[in-house]
Coordinates of C-alpha atoms and ligand atoms in Angstrom, one line a residue:
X1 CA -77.8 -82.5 -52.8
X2 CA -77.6 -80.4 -49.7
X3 CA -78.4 -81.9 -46.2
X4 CA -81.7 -82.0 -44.8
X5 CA -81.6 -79.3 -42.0
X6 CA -78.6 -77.6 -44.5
X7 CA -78.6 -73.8 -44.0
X8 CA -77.9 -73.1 -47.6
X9 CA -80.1 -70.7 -49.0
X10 CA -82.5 -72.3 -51.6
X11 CA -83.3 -70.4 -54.9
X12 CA -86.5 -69.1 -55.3
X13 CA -86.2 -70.6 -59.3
X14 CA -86.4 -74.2 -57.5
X15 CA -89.4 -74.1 -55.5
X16 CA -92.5 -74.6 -57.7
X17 CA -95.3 -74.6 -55.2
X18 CA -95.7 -72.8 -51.7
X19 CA -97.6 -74.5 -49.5
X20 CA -98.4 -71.2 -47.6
X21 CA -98.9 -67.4 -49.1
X22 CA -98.2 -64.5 -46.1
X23 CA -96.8 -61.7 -46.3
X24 CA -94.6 -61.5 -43.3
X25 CA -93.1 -64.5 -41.6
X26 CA -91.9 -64.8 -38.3
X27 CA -89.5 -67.4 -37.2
X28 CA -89.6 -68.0 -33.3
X29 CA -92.3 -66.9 -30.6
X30 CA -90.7 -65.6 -28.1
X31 CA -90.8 -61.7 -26.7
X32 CA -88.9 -60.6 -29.6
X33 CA -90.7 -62.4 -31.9
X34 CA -94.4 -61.5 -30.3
X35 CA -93.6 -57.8 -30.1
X36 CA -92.6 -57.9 -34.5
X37 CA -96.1 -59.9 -34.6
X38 CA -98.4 -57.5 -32.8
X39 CA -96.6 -54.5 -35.1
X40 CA -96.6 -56.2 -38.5
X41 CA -100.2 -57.4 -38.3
X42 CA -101.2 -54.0 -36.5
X43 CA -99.7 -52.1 -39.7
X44 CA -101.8 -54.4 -41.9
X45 CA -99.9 -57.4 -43.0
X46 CA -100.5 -60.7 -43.0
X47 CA -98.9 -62.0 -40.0
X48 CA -97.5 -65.8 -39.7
X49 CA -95.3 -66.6 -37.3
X50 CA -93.7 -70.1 -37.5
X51 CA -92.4 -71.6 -33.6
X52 CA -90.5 -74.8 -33.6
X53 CA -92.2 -75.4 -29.8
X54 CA -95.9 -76.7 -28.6
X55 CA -96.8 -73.1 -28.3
X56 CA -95.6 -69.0 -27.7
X57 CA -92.9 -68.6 -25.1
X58 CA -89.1 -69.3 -25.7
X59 CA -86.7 -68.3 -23.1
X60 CA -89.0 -64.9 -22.7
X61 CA -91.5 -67.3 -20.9
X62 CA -88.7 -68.6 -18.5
X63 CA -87.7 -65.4 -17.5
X64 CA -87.5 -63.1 -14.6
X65 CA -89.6 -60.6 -17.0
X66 CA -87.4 -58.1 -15.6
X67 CA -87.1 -55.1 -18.3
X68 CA -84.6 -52.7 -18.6
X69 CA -86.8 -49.2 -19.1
X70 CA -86.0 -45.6 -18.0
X71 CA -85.4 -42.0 -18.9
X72 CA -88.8 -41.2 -16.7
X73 CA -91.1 -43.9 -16.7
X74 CA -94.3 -43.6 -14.7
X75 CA -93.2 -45.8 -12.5
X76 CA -89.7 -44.5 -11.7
X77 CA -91.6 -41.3 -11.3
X78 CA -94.0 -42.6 -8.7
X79 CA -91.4 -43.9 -6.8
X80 CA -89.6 -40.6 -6.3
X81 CA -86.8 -41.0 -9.2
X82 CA -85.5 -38.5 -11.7
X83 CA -84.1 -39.8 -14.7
X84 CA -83.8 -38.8 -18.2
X85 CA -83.0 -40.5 -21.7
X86 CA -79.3 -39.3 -21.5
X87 CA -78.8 -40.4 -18.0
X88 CA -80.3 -43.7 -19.2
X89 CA -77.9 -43.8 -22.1
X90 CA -74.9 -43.1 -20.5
X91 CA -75.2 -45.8 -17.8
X92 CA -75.8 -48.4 -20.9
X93 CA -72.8 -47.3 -22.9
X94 CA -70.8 -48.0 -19.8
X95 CA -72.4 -51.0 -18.8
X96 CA -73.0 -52.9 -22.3
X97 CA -69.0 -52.8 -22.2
X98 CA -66.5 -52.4 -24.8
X99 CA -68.3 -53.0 -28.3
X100 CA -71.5 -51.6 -26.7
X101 CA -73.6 -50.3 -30.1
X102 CA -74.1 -46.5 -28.8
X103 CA -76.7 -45.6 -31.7
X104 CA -79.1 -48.5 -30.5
X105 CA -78.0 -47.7 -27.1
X106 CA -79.6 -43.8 -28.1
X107 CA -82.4 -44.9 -29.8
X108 CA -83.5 -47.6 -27.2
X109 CA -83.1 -44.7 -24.3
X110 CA -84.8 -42.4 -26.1
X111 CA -87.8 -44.4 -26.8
X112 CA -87.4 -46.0 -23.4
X113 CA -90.9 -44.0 -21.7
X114 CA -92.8 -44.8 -25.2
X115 CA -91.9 -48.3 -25.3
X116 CA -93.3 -48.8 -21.3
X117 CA -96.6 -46.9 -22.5
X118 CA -96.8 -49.6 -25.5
X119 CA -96.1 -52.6 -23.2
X120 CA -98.7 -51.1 -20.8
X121 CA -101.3 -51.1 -23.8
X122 CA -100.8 -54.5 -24.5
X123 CA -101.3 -55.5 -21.2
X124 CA -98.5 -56.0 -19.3
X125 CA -98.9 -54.3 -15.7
X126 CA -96.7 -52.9 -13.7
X127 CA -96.8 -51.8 -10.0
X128 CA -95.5 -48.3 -8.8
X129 CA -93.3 -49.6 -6.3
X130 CA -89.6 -50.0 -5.4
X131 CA -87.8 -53.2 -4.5
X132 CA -84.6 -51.6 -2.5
X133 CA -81.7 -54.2 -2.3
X134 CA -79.8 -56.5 -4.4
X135 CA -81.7 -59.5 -6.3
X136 CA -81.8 -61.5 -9.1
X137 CA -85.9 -60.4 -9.1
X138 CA -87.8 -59.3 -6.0
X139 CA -89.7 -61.8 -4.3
X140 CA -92.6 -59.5 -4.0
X141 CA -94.9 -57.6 -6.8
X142 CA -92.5 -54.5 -6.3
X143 CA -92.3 -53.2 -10.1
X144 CA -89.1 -51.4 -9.8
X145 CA -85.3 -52.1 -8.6
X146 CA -81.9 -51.3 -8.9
X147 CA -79.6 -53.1 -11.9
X148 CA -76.3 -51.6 -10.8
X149 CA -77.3 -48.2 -11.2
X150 CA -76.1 -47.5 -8.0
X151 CA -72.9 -49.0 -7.8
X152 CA -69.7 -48.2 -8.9
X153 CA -67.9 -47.3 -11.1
X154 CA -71.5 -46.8 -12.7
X155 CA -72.2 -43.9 -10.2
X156 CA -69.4 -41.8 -11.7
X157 CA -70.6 -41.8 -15.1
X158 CA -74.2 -41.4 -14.6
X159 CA -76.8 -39.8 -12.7
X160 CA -78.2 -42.9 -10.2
X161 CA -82.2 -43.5 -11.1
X162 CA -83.6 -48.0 -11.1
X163 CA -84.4 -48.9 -14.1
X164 CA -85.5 -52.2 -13.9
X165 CA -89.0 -53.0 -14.6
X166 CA -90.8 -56.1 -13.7
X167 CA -94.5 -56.7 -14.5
X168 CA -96.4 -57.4 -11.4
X169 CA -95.7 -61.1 -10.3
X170 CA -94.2 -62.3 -7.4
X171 CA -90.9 -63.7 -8.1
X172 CA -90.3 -64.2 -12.0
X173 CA -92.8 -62.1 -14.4
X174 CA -91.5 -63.5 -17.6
X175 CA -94.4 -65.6 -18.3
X176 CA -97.2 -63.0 -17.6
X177 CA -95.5 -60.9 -20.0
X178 CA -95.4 -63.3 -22.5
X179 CA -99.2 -63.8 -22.5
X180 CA -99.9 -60.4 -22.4
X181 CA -97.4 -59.8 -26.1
X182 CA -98.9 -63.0 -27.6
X183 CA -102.4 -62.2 -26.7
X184 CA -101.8 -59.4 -28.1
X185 CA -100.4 -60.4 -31.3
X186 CA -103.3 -62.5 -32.1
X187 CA -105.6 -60.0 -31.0
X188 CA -104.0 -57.9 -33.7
X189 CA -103.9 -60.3 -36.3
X190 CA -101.2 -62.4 -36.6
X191 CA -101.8 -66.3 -37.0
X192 CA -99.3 -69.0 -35.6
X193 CA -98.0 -72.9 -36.2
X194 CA -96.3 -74.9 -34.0
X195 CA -94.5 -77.7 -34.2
X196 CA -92.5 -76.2 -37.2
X197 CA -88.5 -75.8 -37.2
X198 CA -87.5 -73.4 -39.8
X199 CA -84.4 -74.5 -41.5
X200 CA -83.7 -72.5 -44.3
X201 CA -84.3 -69.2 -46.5
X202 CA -85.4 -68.5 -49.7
X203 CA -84.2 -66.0 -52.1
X204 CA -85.0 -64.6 -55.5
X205 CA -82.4 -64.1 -58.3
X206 CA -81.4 -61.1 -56.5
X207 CA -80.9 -62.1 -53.0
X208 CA -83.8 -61.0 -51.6
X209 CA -85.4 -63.9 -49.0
X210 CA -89.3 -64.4 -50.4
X211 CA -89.8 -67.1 -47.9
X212 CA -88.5 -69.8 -45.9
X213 CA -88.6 -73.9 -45.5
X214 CA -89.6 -75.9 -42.6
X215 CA -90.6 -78.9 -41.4
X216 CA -93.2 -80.1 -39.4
X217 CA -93.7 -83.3 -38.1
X218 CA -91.2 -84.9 -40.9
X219 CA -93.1 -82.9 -44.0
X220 CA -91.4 -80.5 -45.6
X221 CA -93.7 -76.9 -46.0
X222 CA -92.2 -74.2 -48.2
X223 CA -93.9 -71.0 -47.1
X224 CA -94.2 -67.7 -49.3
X225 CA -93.3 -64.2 -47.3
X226 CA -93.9 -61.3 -49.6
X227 CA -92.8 -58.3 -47.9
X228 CA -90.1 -60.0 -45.5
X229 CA -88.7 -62.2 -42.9
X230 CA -88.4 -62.0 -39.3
X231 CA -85.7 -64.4 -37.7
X232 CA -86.7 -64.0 -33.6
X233 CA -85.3 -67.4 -33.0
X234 CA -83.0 -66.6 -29.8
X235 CA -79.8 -67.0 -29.2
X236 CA -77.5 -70.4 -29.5
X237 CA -76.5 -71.4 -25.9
X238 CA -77.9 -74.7 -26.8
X239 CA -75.8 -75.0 -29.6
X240 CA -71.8 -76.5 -28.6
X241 CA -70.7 -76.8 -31.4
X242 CA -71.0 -72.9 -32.3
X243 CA -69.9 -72.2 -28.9
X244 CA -66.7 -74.1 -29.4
X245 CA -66.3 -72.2 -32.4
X246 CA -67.7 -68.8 -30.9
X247 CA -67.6 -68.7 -27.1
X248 CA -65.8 -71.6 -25.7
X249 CA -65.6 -70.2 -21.9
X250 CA -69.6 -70.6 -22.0
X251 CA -69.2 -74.6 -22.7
X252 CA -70.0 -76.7 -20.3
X253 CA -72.0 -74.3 -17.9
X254 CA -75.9 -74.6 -16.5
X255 CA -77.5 -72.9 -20.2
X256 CA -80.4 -70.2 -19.7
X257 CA -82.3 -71.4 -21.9
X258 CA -85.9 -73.1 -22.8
X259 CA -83.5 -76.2 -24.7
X260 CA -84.2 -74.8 -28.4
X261 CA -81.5 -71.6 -28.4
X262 CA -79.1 -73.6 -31.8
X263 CA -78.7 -70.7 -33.5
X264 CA -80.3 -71.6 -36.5
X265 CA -81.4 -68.4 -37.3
X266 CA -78.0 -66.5 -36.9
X267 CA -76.8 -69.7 -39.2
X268 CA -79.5 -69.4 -42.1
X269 CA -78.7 -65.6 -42.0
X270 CA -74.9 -66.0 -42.1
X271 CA -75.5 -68.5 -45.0
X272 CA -76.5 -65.4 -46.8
X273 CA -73.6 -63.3 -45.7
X274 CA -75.2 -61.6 -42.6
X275 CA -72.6 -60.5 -40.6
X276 CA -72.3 -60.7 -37.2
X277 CA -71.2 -58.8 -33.6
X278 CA -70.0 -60.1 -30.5
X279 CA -70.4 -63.3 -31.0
X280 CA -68.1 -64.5 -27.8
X281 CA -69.9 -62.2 -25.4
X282 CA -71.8 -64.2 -22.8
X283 CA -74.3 -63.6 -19.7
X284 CA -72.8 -65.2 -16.6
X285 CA -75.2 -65.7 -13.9
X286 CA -73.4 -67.6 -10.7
X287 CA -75.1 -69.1 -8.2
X288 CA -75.1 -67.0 -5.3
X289 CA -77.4 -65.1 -3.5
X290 CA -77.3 -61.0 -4.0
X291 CA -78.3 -60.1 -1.1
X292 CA -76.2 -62.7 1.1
X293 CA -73.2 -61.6 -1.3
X294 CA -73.5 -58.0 -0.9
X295 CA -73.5 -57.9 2.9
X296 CA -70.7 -60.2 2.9
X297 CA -67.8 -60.3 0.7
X298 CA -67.4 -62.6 -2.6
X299 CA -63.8 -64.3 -3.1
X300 CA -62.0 -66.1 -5.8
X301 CA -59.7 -69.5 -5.1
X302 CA -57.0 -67.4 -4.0
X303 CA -59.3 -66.1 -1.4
X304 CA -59.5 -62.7 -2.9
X305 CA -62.2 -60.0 -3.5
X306 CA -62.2 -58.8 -7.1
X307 CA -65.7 -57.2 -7.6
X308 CA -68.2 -54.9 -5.4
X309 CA -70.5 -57.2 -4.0
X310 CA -73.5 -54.7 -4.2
X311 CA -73.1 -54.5 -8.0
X312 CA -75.2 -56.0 -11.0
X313 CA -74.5 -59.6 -10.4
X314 CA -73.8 -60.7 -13.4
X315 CA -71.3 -58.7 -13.2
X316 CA -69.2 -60.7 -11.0
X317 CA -70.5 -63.9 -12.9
X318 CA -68.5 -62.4 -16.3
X319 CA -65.6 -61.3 -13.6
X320 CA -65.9 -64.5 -12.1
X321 CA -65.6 -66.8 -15.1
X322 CA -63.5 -64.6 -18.1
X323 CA -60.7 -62.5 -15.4
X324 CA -60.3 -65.1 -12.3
X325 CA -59.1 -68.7 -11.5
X326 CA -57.9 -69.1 -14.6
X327 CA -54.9 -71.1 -13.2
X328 CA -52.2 -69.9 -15.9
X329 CA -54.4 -72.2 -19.1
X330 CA -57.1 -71.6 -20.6
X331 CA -58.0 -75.7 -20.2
X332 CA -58.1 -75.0 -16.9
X333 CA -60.7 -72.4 -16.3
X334 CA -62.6 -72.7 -13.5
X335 CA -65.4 -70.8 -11.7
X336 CA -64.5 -71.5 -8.1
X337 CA -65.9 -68.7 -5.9
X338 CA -67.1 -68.4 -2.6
X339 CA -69.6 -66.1 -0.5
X340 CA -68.4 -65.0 2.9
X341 CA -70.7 -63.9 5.4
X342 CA -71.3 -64.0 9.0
X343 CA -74.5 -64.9 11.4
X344 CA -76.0 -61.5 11.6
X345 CA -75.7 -61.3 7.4
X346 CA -77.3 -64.4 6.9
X347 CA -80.2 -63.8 9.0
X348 CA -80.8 -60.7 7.4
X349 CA -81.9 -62.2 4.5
X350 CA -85.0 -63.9 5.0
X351 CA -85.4 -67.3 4.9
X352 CA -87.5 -67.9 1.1
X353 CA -85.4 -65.2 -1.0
X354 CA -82.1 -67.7 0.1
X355 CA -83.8 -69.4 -2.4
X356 CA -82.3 -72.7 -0.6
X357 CA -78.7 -71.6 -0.4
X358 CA -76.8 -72.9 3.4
X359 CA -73.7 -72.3 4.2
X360 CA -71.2 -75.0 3.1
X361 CA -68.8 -74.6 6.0
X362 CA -68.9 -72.4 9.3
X363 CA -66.1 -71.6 11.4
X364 CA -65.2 -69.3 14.2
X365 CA -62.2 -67.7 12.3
X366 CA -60.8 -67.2 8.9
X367 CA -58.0 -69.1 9.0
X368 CA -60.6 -72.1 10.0
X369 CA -62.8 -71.5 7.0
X370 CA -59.4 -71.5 5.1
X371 CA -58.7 -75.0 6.0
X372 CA -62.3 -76.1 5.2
X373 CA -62.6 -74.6 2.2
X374 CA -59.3 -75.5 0.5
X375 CA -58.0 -71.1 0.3
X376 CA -54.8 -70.7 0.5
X377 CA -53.5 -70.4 4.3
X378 CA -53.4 -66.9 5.4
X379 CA -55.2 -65.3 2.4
X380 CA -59.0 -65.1 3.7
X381 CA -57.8 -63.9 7.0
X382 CA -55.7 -60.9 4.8
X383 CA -59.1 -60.6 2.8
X384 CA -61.2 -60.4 6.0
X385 CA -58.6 -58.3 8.1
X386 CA -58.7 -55.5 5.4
X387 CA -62.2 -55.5 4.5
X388 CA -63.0 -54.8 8.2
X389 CA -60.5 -51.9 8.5
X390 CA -62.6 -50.3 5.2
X391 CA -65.4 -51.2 6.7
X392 CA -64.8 -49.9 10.3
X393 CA -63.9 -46.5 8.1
X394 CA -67.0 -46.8 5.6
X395 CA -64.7 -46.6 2.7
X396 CA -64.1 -50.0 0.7
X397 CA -60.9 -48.3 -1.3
X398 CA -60.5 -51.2 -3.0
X399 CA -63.7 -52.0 -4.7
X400 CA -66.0 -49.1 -4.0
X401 CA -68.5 -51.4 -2.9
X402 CA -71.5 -48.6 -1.3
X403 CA -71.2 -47.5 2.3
X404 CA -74.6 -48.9 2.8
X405 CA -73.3 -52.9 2.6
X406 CA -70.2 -52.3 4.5
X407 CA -70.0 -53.8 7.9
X408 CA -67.3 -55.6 10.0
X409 CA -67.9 -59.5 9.4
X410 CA -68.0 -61.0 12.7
X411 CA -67.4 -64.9 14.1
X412 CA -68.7 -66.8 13.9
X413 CA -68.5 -67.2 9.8
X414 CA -69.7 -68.9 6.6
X415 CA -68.2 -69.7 3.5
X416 CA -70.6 -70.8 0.4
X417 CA -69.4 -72.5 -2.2
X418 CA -70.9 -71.3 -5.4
X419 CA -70.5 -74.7 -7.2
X420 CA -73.3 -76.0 -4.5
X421 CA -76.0 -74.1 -6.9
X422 CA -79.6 -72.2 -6.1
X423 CA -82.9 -72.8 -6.4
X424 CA -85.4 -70.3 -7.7
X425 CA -89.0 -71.0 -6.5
X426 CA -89.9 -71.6 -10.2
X427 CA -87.6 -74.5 -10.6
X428 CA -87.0 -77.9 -9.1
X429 CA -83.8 -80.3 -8.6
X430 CA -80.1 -80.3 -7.4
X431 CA -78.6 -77.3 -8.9
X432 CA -74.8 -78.5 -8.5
X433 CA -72.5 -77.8 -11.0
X434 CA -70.1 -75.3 -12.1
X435 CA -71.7 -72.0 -10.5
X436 CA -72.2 -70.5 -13.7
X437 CA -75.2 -70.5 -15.8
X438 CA -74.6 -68.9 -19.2
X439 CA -76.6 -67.4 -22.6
X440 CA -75.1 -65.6 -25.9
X441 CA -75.5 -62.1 -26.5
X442 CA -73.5 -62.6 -29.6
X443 CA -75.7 -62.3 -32.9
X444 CA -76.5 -60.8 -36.2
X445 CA -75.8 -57.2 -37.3
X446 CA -78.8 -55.1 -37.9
X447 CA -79.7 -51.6 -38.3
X448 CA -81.7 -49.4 -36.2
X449 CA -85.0 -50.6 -38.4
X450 CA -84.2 -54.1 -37.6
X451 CA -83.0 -55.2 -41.1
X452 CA -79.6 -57.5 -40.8
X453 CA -77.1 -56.0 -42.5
X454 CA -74.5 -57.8 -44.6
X455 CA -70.8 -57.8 -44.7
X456 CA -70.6 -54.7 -46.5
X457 CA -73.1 -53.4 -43.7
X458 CA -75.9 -53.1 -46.4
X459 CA -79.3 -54.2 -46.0
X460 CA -79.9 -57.7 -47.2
X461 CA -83.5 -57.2 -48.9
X462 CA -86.2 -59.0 -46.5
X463 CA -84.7 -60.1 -44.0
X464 CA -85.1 -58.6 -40.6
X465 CA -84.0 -59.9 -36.9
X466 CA -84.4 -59.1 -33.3
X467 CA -83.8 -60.6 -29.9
X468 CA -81.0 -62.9 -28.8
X469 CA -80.9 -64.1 -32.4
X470 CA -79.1 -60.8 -32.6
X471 CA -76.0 -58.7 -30.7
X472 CA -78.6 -55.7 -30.2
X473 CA -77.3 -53.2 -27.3
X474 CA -74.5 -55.1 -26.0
X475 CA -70.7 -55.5 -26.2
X476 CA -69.1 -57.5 -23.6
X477 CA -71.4 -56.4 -20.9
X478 CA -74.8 -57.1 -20.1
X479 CA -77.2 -56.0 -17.8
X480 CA -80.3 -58.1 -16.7
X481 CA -83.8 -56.4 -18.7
X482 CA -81.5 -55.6 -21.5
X483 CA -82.6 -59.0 -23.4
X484 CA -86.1 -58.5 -22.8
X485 CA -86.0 -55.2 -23.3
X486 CA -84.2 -54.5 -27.0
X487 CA -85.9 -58.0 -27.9
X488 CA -89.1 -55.9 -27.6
X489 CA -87.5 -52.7 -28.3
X490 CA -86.2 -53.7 -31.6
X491 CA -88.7 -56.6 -32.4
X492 CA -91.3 -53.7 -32.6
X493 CA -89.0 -52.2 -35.6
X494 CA -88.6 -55.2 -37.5
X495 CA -92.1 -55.9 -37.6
X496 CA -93.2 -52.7 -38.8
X497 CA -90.3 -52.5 -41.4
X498 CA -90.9 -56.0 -42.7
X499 CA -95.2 -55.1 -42.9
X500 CA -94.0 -51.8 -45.1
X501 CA -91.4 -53.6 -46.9
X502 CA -93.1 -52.9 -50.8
Ligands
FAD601 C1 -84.6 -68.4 -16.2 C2 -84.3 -67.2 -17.1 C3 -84.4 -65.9 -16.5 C4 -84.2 -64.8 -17.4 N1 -84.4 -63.5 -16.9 C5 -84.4 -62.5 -17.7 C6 -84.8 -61.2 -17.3 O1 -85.4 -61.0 -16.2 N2 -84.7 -60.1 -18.1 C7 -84.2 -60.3 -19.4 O2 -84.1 -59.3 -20.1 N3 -83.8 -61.5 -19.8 C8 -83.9 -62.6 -19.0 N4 -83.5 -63.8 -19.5 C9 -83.0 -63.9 -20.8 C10 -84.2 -63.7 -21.8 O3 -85.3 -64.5 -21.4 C11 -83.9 -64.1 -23.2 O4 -82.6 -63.6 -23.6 C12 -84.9 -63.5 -24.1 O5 -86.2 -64.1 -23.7 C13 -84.7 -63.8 -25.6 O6 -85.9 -63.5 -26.3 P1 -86.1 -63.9 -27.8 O7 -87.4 -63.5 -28.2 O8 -84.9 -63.4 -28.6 O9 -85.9 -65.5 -27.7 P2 -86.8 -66.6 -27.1 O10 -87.8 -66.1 -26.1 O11 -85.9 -67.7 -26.7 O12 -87.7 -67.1 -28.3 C14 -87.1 -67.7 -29.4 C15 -88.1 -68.7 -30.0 O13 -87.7 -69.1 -31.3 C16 -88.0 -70.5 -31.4 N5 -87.1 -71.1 -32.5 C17 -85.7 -71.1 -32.4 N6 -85.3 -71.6 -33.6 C18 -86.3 -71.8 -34.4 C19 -86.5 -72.3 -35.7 N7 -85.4 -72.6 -36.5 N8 -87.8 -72.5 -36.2 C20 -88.9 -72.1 -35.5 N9 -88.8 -71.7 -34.2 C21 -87.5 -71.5 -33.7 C22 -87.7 -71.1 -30.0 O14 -88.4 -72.3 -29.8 C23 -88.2 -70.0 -29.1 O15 -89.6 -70.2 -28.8 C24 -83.8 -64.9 -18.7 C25 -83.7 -66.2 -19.3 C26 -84.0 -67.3 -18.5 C27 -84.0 -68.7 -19.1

């Protein structure tokens, strides 16, 4: 007797009635799970796609709706930027870190101008103009901006050109996207339930999946998929237990989430030997403010710089939480970090893209802000003093942070502590916590088609995944559009390879 949200694959020889015939099944409708909809019921299959929420949406909905695109899109072009496929690619291998998958990383690049041309023609708009400055997503309709591109050490091993693409909403885009890709899935086709939590697959004598179970509201449906399975369910940030088990530096963070990331469809896959990649890699958003931390300097608890504050991010979020503070144990990790910035960089930044961030303490000298802020005495004023020498020169040598953000900090100055949290305009409450807000990018092994591959790196007969519920482009690294992007990207694939599945 296995349990009754058990994993365990169930034999096709014990299920004597389907309460549902279709030919491809979907499980989660998010972007990922939208884009394999639209293509498997545009191919000709019978489309169902199963969604454990109210309605379409996921994390995708939640979003920024920024998406990673390049190698000459329209919009870059209109905007004034050159960029090609292997420009595109070569950032990306350097970015997605050590592990990065370079074939997907090739493929995704070189369908990167088709794939903007297909989201286009379902809908989703996109305005040819530039947002030029660090952001998590510009507060206007601007459709393009920068994703580190610019920054080092990404300018030494590729050509410069923005790649990030964000349909045209003020502030975050993710949920215009998301009715554009499940408008047009239906349009297509494809039908959807809600309210039903896949739990486990079904295979035949020779471990192919021919279906899946669920549940909806307490009954049990068994549901027939003849050419294959899609598992779009997203990643597990919601799931502790599998990050205790996975990636235990992401516990106890702010998740990025919409509360239903568990994992369950990396779980029913690995229950039939799926293997998996990356499953400790993590997104690390902290709470500061780009642009406040790029015209200013960001600093660990030993009052040190230790990233280029006009880079990606999330790049000092992963810097921030895996390489500093880590007080000599692992127990006693900690995420401490604060933004330094003086009057004249504060006020740069306008007022509604603080996105509610004040200064925690002000003082008229380092050594001051030392004392409020608990830094070790004499180390911000070392920071600072050095900092303004490369800046008085317009050469960080340290960090390589660009020309364009260095200037001398001046008294009187500000210290925010990370920890005191922001507030995007979409969301609501005290943000206080640890600084960090965290998702996966850990997941199952597929191929370039979008089937999940097994343990012997074989196919495992229909079954197919995309999105967060699988490692996709990245290794360790991760830059923001990436998600959305091979979600999309590769969701596309598994659809039509599940609809032609024979
Ligand atoms: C606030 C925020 C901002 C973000 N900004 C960006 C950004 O700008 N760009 C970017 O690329 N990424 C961004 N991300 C990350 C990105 O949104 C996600 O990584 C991405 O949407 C994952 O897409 P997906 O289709 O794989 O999963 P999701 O969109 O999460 O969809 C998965 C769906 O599967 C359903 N599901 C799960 N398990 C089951 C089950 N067993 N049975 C049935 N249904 C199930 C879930 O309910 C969910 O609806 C952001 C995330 C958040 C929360």
């Amino acid at each position: 007797m296995t349990a009754r949200n058990s994993v365990t694959p169930r034999a096709a020889g014990e299920v004597n009635h389907y309460d549902i015939d279709t030919d491809v099944v979907i499980v989660g409708y998010g972007a990922a799970g939208a884009a394999a909809a639209f293509e498997a019921a545009y191919t000709g299959a019978k489309v169902l796609v199963l969604e454990r929420s109210g309605g379409p949406g996921g994390a995708s909905a939640m979003s920024g709706g920024e998406i990673y695109l390049g190698g000459g899109t329209p919009v870059q072009v209109a905007c004034g930027f050159e960029d090609t496929p292997e420009e595109m690619a070569a950032f990306l291998k350097a970015a997605m870190g050590a592990g990065a998958d370079a074939a997907k990383i090739e493929e995704y690049s070189a369908g990167s101008v088709e794939h903007f041309h297909w989201l286009v023609d379902r809908g989703v708009p996109f305005k040819p103009t530039m947002w030029d400055a660090p952001t998590w997503v510009p507060p206007t309709d601007d459709g393009l901006m920068w994703l580190g591109e610019n920054s080092w050490p990404f300018t030494e091993s590729a050509k410069p050109a923005p790649r990030g693409h964000r349909p045209t909403a003020n502030d975050f885009g993710g949920k215009l996207l998301m009715e554009c890709l499940s408008g047009a899935a239906e349009s297509a086709g494809a039908t959807a339930l809600f309210d039903v939590y896949v739990t486990t697959l079904i295979v035949s004598g020779d471990n192919a999946v021919v279906g899946v179970v669920a549940r909806q509201y307490g009954k049990e449906l068994t549901i027939r998929a003849r050419r294959g399975v899609v598992l779009t369910t997203g990643g597990f940030v919601d799931n502790d237990a599998m990050l205790a088990a996975h990636a235990p530096e992401l516990l106890g963070h702010t998740k990025v989430s919409a509360g239903t990331d568990d994992g369950s469809g990396i779980r029913m896959a690995q229950a039939l030997g799926a293997g998996v990649r990356h499953m400790s890699s993590g997104q690390v958003g902290m709470s500061l403010i780009p642009g406040l931390a790029a015209r200013g300097m960001v600093v660990n608890a030993r009052g040190q710089r230790f990233m280029n504050e006009d880079t990606y991010p999330g790049r000092i979020g992963q810097a921030a939480l895996y390489r500093q503070n880590m007080g000599g144990s692992w127990a006693g990790a900690d995420t401490a970090m604060w933004v330094i910035v003086d009057e004249a960089g504060f006020e740069d930044v306008p007022e509604p893209q603080r996105w509610g961030v004040q200064p925690t303490h002000v003082a008229e000298t380092a050594a001051e802000l030392e004392q409020l802020t608990g830094l070790p005495t004499g180390s911000l004023a070392d920071t600072l003093r050095r900092y303004n020498e490369f800046a008085t020169a317009g050469a960080d040598l340290d960090l390589h942070k660009s020309a364009r953000w260095l200037r001398p900090l001046t008294s009187p100055l500000a210290a925010i502590d990370v920890k005191a949290g922001i507030r995007p305009p979409a969301e609501a409450g005290d943000r206080r916590g640890t600084g960090a807000s965290v998702f996966t990018l850990g997941g199952l092994h597929t191929d370039l088609d979008g089937h999940v591959l097994n343990l012997d790196n074989t196919r495992i007969p229909g079954l197919f995944a995309a999105g967060r519920a699988t490692n996709g482009l990245h290794g360790i690294g991760y830059i923001s559009g990436t998600s959305l992007g091979d979600g999309t990207f590769f969701g596309r694939r598994a659809g039509t390879s599940a609809a032609r599945t024979e």
